[in-house]
């Protein structure tokens, strides 16, 4: 192993340590607790070392979002591919999406609620963002009828899931009716498209 390879590996390990610490801190205390000073203390590196890896807290949050998007993709793919039919795939994916939002609130917020310096819906977006959207599209696209733009249809369905997840998490919608809301969304969407 060359010195350069070892340094690159050590750098990647430090970055992962910082991202993991940020995730843990955000999940336990919220994103407001994630500061470079606090992270430096958690990972036992100086703030300049953190800044040598990330431009600041927002860049760390973006790294967390990309990592989390990979996890979301895995959950969506597993749900979609385990279903027996197209409607079942849409239902399973919808459940997996809203479960992810409920079970990983800080990670979901980094992805879809807080402003992060990531290009969404552009060719420049990280691969993990494209892959997560593709999982949504693969479940929604079979519901398209003549004239529907599959991307716009997917964006609209995703917006509906995000709204349900966000409003339920923030107690704007009673959680006990969540399953019925999902069933209504899926039923209406599958029958009209």
PDB file of C-alpha atoms in Angstrom:
ATOM      1  CA  UNK A   1       0.000   0.000   0.000  1.00  0.00           C
ATOM      2  CA  UNK A   2       1.412   3.353  -0.971  1.00  0.00           C
ATOM      3  CA  UNK A   3       1.537   6.280   1.404  1.00  0.00           C
ATOM      4  CA  UNK A   4      -0.940   8.128  -0.801  1.00  0.00           C
ATOM      5  CA  UNK A   5      -3.416   5.221  -0.690  1.00  0.00           C
ATOM      6  CA  UNK A   6      -3.104   5.009   3.091  1.00  0.00           C
ATOM      7  CA  UNK A   7      -3.675   8.768   3.438  1.00  0.00           C
ATOM      8  CA  UNK A   8      -6.738   8.634   1.187  1.00  0.00           C
ATOM      9  CA  UNK A   9      -8.135   5.729   3.229  1.00  0.00           C
ATOM     10  CA  UNK A  10      -7.485   7.569   6.505  1.00  0.00           C
ATOM     11  CA  UNK A  11      -9.109  10.708   5.119  1.00  0.00           C
ATOM     12  CA  UNK A  12     -12.209   8.743   4.050  1.00  0.00           C
ATOM     13  CA  UNK A  13     -12.349   7.115   7.498  1.00  0.00           C
ATOM     14  CA  UNK A  14     -12.205  10.537   9.215  1.00  0.00           C
ATOM     15  CA  UNK A  15     -14.950  11.863   6.959  1.00  0.00           C
ATOM     16  CA  UNK A  16     -17.130   8.861   7.749  1.00  0.00           C
ATOM     17  CA  UNK A  17     -16.463   9.328  11.471  1.00  0.00           C
ATOM     18  CA  UNK A  18     -17.610  12.963  11.209  1.00  0.00           C
ATOM     19  CA  UNK A  19     -20.749  12.043   9.227  1.00  0.00           C
ATOM     20  CA  UNK A  20     -21.628   9.246  11.664  1.00  0.00           C
ATOM     21  CA  UNK A  21     -21.160  11.535  14.654  1.00  0.00           C
ATOM     22  CA  UNK A  22     -23.335  14.215  13.026  1.00  0.00           C
ATOM     23  CA  UNK A  23     -26.096  11.689  12.371  1.00  0.00           C
ATOM     24  CA  UNK A  24     -26.031  10.363  15.932  1.00  0.00           C
ATOM     25  CA  UNK A  25     -26.049  13.830  17.408  1.00  0.00           C
ATOM     26  CA  UNK A  26     -28.862  14.996  15.118  1.00  0.00           C
ATOM     27  CA  UNK A  27     -30.987  11.941  15.920  1.00  0.00           C
ATOM     28  CA  UNK A  28     -30.505  12.321  19.662  1.00  0.00           C
ATOM     29  CA  UNK A  29     -30.599  16.125  20.038  1.00  0.00           C
ATOM     30  CA  UNK A  30     -31.722  17.592  16.712  1.00  0.00           C
ATOM     31  CA  UNK A  31     -29.829  19.416  13.979  1.00  0.00           C
ATOM     32  CA  UNK A  32     -29.461  22.544  16.088  1.00  0.00           C
ATOM     33  CA  UNK A  33     -27.039  20.606  18.308  1.00  0.00           C
ATOM     34  CA  UNK A  34     -24.813  19.751  15.345  1.00  0.00           C
ATOM     35  CA  UNK A  35     -22.138  22.408  15.319  1.00  0.00           C
ATOM     36  CA  UNK A  36     -18.548  22.120  14.166  1.00  0.00           C
ATOM     37  CA  UNK A  37     -17.384  22.778  17.712  1.00  0.00           C
ATOM     38  CA  UNK A  38     -19.587  20.009  19.099  1.00  0.00           C
ATOM     39  CA  UNK A  39     -18.610  17.593  16.341  1.00  0.00           C
ATOM     40  CA  UNK A  40     -14.917  18.308  16.855  1.00  0.00           C
ATOM     41  CA  UNK A  41     -15.376  17.378  20.498  1.00  0.00           C
ATOM     42  CA  UNK A  42     -17.380  14.242  19.649  1.00  0.00           C
ATOM     43  CA  UNK A  43     -14.824  12.894  17.158  1.00  0.00           C
ATOM     44  CA  UNK A  44     -11.808  14.186  19.104  1.00  0.00           C
ATOM     45  CA  UNK A  45     -10.390  16.236  16.261  1.00  0.00           C
ATOM     46  CA  UNK A  46      -9.821  19.968  16.115  1.00  0.00           C
ATOM     47  CA  UNK A  47     -12.211  22.228  14.260  1.00  0.00           C
ATOM     48  CA  UNK A  48      -9.547  22.916  11.587  1.00  0.00           C
ATOM     49  CA  UNK A  49      -9.430  19.171  10.893  1.00  0.00           C
ATOM     50  CA  UNK A  50     -13.210  19.176  10.403  1.00  0.00           C
ATOM     51  CA  UNK A  51     -12.892  22.152   8.069  1.00  0.00           C
ATOM     52  CA  UNK A  52     -10.217  20.331   6.093  1.00  0.00           C
ATOM     53  CA  UNK A  53     -12.883  17.737   5.263  1.00  0.00           C
ATOM     54  CA  UNK A  54     -16.060  19.840   5.105  1.00  0.00           C
ATOM     55  CA  UNK A  55     -16.639  23.552   4.486  1.00  0.00           C
ATOM     56  CA  UNK A  56     -18.931  23.699   7.491  1.00  0.00           C
ATOM     57  CA  UNK A  57     -22.069  22.341   9.097  1.00  0.00           C
ATOM     58  CA  UNK A  58     -24.101  22.592   5.892  1.00  0.00           C
ATOM     59  CA  UNK A  59     -21.585  20.484   3.984  1.00  0.00           C
ATOM     60  CA  UNK A  60     -21.694  17.887   6.756  1.00  0.00           C
ATOM     61  CA  UNK A  61     -25.491  17.874   6.591  1.00  0.00           C
ATOM     62  CA  UNK A  62     -25.285  17.400   2.810  1.00  0.00           C
ATOM     63  CA  UNK A  63     -22.964  14.411   3.296  1.00  0.00           C
ATOM     64  CA  UNK A  64     -25.431  12.970   5.803  1.00  0.00           C
ATOM     65  CA  UNK A  65     -28.248  13.530   3.292  1.00  0.00           C
ATOM     66  CA  UNK A  66     -26.414  11.691   0.519  1.00  0.00           C
ATOM     67  CA  UNK A  67     -25.628   8.781   2.828  1.00  0.00           C
ATOM     68  CA  UNK A  68     -29.224   8.705   4.035  1.00  0.00           C
ATOM     69  CA  UNK A  69     -30.507   8.797   0.484  1.00  0.00           C
ATOM     70  CA  UNK A  70     -28.616   5.563  -0.158  1.00  0.00           C
ATOM     71  CA  UNK A  71     -30.393   4.004   2.813  1.00  0.00           C
ATOM     72  CA  UNK A  72     -33.750   5.295   1.593  1.00  0.00           C
ATOM     73  CA  UNK A  73     -33.068   3.799  -1.854  1.00  0.00           C
ATOM     74  CA  UNK A  74     -32.326   0.419  -0.293  1.00  0.00           C
ATOM     75  CA  UNK A  75     -35.568   0.493   1.715  1.00  0.00           C
ATOM     76  CA  UNK A  76     -37.653   1.590  -1.278  1.00  0.00           C
ATOM     77  CA  UNK A  77     -36.116  -1.015  -3.586  1.00  0.00           C
ATOM     78  CA  UNK A  78     -36.646  -3.829  -1.089  1.00  0.00           C
ATOM     79  CA  UNK A  79     -40.288  -2.863  -0.627  1.00  0.00           C
ATOM     80  CA  UNK A  80     -40.983  -2.412  -4.327  1.00  0.00           C
ATOM     81  CA  UNK A  81     -39.323  -5.629  -5.497  1.00  0.00           C
ATOM     82  CA  UNK A  82     -40.932  -7.775  -2.790  1.00  0.00           C
ATOM     83  CA  UNK A  83     -44.455  -6.901  -3.983  1.00  0.00           C
ATOM     84  CA  UNK A  84     -46.482  -9.300  -6.093  1.00  0.00           C
ATOM     85  CA  UNK A  85     -47.989  -6.762  -8.479  1.00  0.00           C
ATOM     86  CA  UNK A  86     -47.751  -3.110  -9.552  1.00  0.00           C
ATOM     87  CA  UNK A  87     -50.348  -1.798  -7.108  1.00  0.00           C
ATOM     88  CA  UNK A  88     -48.707  -3.790  -4.330  1.00  0.00           C
ATOM     89  CA  UNK A  89     -45.343  -2.291  -5.291  1.00  0.00           C
ATOM     90  CA  UNK A  90     -46.757   1.222  -5.038  1.00  0.00           C
ATOM     91  CA  UNK A  91     -48.317   0.439  -1.663  1.00  0.00           C
ATOM     92  CA  UNK A  92     -45.174  -1.193  -0.278  1.00  0.00           C
ATOM     93  CA  UNK A  93     -42.958   1.640  -1.486  1.00  0.00           C
ATOM     94  CA  UNK A  94     -45.340   4.229  -0.010  1.00  0.00           C
ATOM     95  CA  UNK A  95     -45.268   2.483   3.359  1.00  0.00           C
ATOM     96  CA  UNK A  96     -41.465   2.176   3.253  1.00  0.00           C
ATOM     97  CA  UNK A  97     -41.119   5.884   2.449  1.00  0.00           C
ATOM     98  CA  UNK A  98     -43.355   7.084   5.273  1.00  0.00           C
ATOM     99  CA  UNK A  99     -41.829   4.568   7.705  1.00  0.00           C
ATOM    100  CA  UNK A 100     -38.367   5.908   6.829  1.00  0.00           C
ATOM    101  CA  UNK A 101     -39.522   9.470   7.558  1.00  0.00           C
ATOM    102  CA  UNK A 102     -41.012   8.426  10.908  1.00  0.00           C
ATOM    103  CA  UNK A 103     -38.153   6.158  12.032  1.00  0.00           C
ATOM    104  CA  UNK A 104     -35.271   8.427  10.960  1.00  0.00           C
ATOM    105  CA  UNK A 105     -36.560  11.970  11.495  1.00  0.00           C
ATOM    106  CA  UNK A 106     -33.201  13.781  11.560  1.00  0.00           C
ATOM    107  CA  UNK A 107     -32.007  11.936   8.489  1.00  0.00           C
ATOM    108  CA  UNK A 108     -35.275  12.655   6.677  1.00  0.00           C
ATOM    109  CA  UNK A 109     -34.988  16.325   7.633  1.00  0.00           C
ATOM    110  CA  UNK A 110     -31.446  16.491   6.239  1.00  0.00           C
ATOM    111  CA  UNK A 111     -32.733  15.002   3.004  1.00  0.00           C
ATOM    112  CA  UNK A 112     -35.993  16.829   2.459  1.00  0.00           C
ATOM    113  CA  UNK A 113     -36.708  19.530   5.021  1.00  0.00           C
ATOM    114  CA  UNK A 114     -33.549  21.521   5.749  1.00  0.00           C
ATOM    115  CA  UNK A 115     -31.838  23.529   3.062  1.00  0.00           C
ATOM    116  CA  UNK A 116     -28.731  21.635   2.001  1.00  0.00           C
ATOM    117  CA  UNK A 117     -26.241  22.461  -0.687  1.00  0.00           C
ATOM    118  CA  UNK A 118     -27.197  19.609  -3.012  1.00  0.00           C
ATOM    119  CA  UNK A 119     -28.524  19.895  -6.531  1.00  0.00           C
ATOM    120  CA  UNK A 120     -31.832  18.036  -6.669  1.00  0.00           C
ATOM    121  CA  UNK A 121     -33.529  17.092  -9.943  1.00  0.00           C
ATOM    122  CA  UNK A 122     -30.544  17.991 -12.079  1.00  0.00           C
ATOM    123  CA  UNK A 123     -27.956  15.911 -13.916  1.00  0.00           C
ATOM    124  CA  UNK A 124     -25.395  17.176 -11.372  1.00  0.00           C
ATOM    125  CA  UNK A 125     -27.251  15.622  -8.431  1.00  0.00           C
ATOM    126  CA  UNK A 126     -25.340  12.871  -6.611  1.00  0.00           C
ATOM    127  CA  UNK A 127     -26.081   9.359  -7.868  1.00  0.00           C
ATOM    128  CA  UNK A 128     -27.815   8.462  -4.584  1.00  0.00           C
ATOM    129  CA  UNK A 129     -30.485  11.121  -5.212  1.00  0.00           C
ATOM    130  CA  UNK A 130     -31.116   9.851  -8.734  1.00  0.00           C
ATOM    131  CA  UNK A 131     -31.335   6.262  -7.500  1.00  0.00           C
ATOM    132  CA  UNK A 132     -33.916   7.102  -4.831  1.00  0.00           C
ATOM    133  CA  UNK A 133     -36.029   9.001  -7.345  1.00  0.00           C
ATOM    134  CA  UNK A 134     -35.735   6.102  -9.792  1.00  0.00           C
ATOM    135  CA  UNK A 135     -37.177   3.743  -7.176  1.00  0.00           C
ATOM    136  CA  UNK A 136     -40.159   6.055  -6.811  1.00  0.00           C
ATOM    137  CA  UNK A 137     -40.490   6.305 -10.592  1.00  0.00           C
ATOM    138  CA  UNK A 138     -40.372   2.522 -11.048  1.00  0.00           C
ATOM    139  CA  UNK A 139     -43.356   2.151  -8.705  1.00  0.00           C
ATOM    140  CA  UNK A 140     -45.319   5.093 -10.115  1.00  0.00           C
ATOM    141  CA  UNK A 141     -44.639   4.694 -13.845  1.00  0.00           C
ATOM    142  CA  UNK A 142     -46.898   1.614 -14.294  1.00  0.00           C
ATOM    143  CA  UNK A 143     -49.812   3.786 -13.106  1.00  0.00           C
ATOM    144  CA  UNK A 144     -49.290   6.287 -15.946  1.00  0.00           C
ATOM    145  CA  UNK A 145     -51.930   6.581 -18.624  1.00  0.00           C
ATOM    146  CA  UNK A 146     -51.527   7.939 -22.130  1.00  0.00           C
ATOM    147  CA  UNK A 147     -50.254  11.478 -22.042  1.00  0.00           C
ATOM    148  CA  UNK A 148     -48.883  11.333 -18.488  1.00  0.00           C
ATOM    149  CA  UNK A 149     -45.290  12.461 -18.086  1.00  0.00           C
ATOM    150  CA  UNK A 150     -43.782   9.732 -15.841  1.00  0.00           C
ATOM    151  CA  UNK A 151     -41.348  12.159 -14.203  1.00  0.00           C
ATOM    152  CA  UNK A 152     -44.043  14.726 -13.363  1.00  0.00           C
ATOM    153  CA  UNK A 153     -46.336  11.952 -12.172  1.00  0.00           C
ATOM    154  CA  UNK A 154     -43.573  10.632  -9.916  1.00  0.00           C
ATOM    155  CA  UNK A 155     -42.810  14.109  -8.574  1.00  0.00           C
ATOM    156  CA  UNK A 156     -46.488  14.609  -7.782  1.00  0.00           C
ATOM    157  CA  UNK A 157     -46.786  11.280  -6.016  1.00  0.00           C
ATOM    158  CA  UNK A 158     -43.562  11.935  -4.099  1.00  0.00           C
ATOM    159  CA  UNK A 159     -44.887  15.346  -3.029  1.00  0.00           C
ATOM    160  CA  UNK A 160     -48.006  13.623  -1.701  1.00  0.00           C
ATOM    161  CA  UNK A 161     -45.937  11.114   0.290  1.00  0.00           C
ATOM    162  CA  UNK A 162     -43.711  13.883   1.610  1.00  0.00           C
ATOM    163  CA  UNK A 163     -46.738  15.909   2.671  1.00  0.00           C
ATOM    164  CA  UNK A 164     -48.284  12.956   4.493  1.00  0.00           C
ATOM    165  CA  UNK A 165     -44.995  12.078   6.176  1.00  0.00           C
ATOM    166  CA  UNK A 166     -44.231  15.653   7.213  1.00  0.00           C
ATOM    167  CA  UNK A 167     -47.716  16.559   8.411  1.00  0.00           C
ATOM    168  CA  UNK A 168     -48.043  13.317  10.388  1.00  0.00           C
ATOM    169  CA  UNK A 169     -44.597  13.698  11.983  1.00  0.00           C
ATOM    170  CA  UNK A 170     -45.393  17.260  13.048  1.00  0.00           C
ATOM    171  CA  UNK A 171     -48.747  16.235  14.564  1.00  0.00           C
ATOM    172  CA  UNK A 172     -50.719  18.256  11.994  1.00  0.00           C
ATOM    173  CA  UNK A 173     -52.465  15.024  10.990  1.00  0.00           C
ATOM    174  CA  UNK A 174     -53.537  12.407  13.552  1.00  0.00           C
ATOM    175  CA  UNK A 175     -51.184   9.417  13.240  1.00  0.00           C
ATOM    176  CA  UNK A 176     -53.914   6.842  13.859  1.00  0.00           C
ATOM    177  CA  UNK A 177     -55.395   7.569  10.410  1.00  0.00           C
ATOM    178  CA  UNK A 178     -52.058   7.293   8.569  1.00  0.00           C
ATOM    179  CA  UNK A 179     -52.760   3.843   7.107  1.00  0.00           C
ATOM    180  CA  UNK A 180     -56.160   4.964   5.838  1.00  0.00           C
ATOM    181  CA  UNK A 181     -54.633   8.072   4.254  1.00  0.00           C
ATOM    182  CA  UNK A 182     -52.020   5.960   2.468  1.00  0.00           C
ATOM    183  CA  UNK A 183     -54.723   3.562   1.265  1.00  0.00           C
ATOM    184  CA  UNK A 184     -56.766   6.489  -0.083  1.00  0.00           C
ATOM    185  CA  UNK A 185     -53.747   7.940  -1.884  1.00  0.00           C
ATOM    186  CA  UNK A 186     -52.745   4.620  -3.399  1.00  0.00           C
ATOM    187  CA  UNK A 187     -56.305   3.668  -4.302  1.00  0.00           C
ATOM    188  CA  UNK A 188     -57.087   7.002  -5.903  1.00  0.00           C
ATOM    189  CA  UNK A 189     -53.772   7.214  -7.713  1.00  0.00           C
ATOM    190  CA  UNK A 190     -53.880   3.637  -9.002  1.00  0.00           C
ATOM    191  CA  UNK A 191     -57.482   3.935 -10.189  1.00  0.00           C
ATOM    192  CA  UNK A 192     -57.158   7.284 -11.968  1.00  0.00           C
ATOM    193  CA  UNK A 193     -53.808   6.704 -13.625  1.00  0.00           C
TER     194      UNK A 193
END
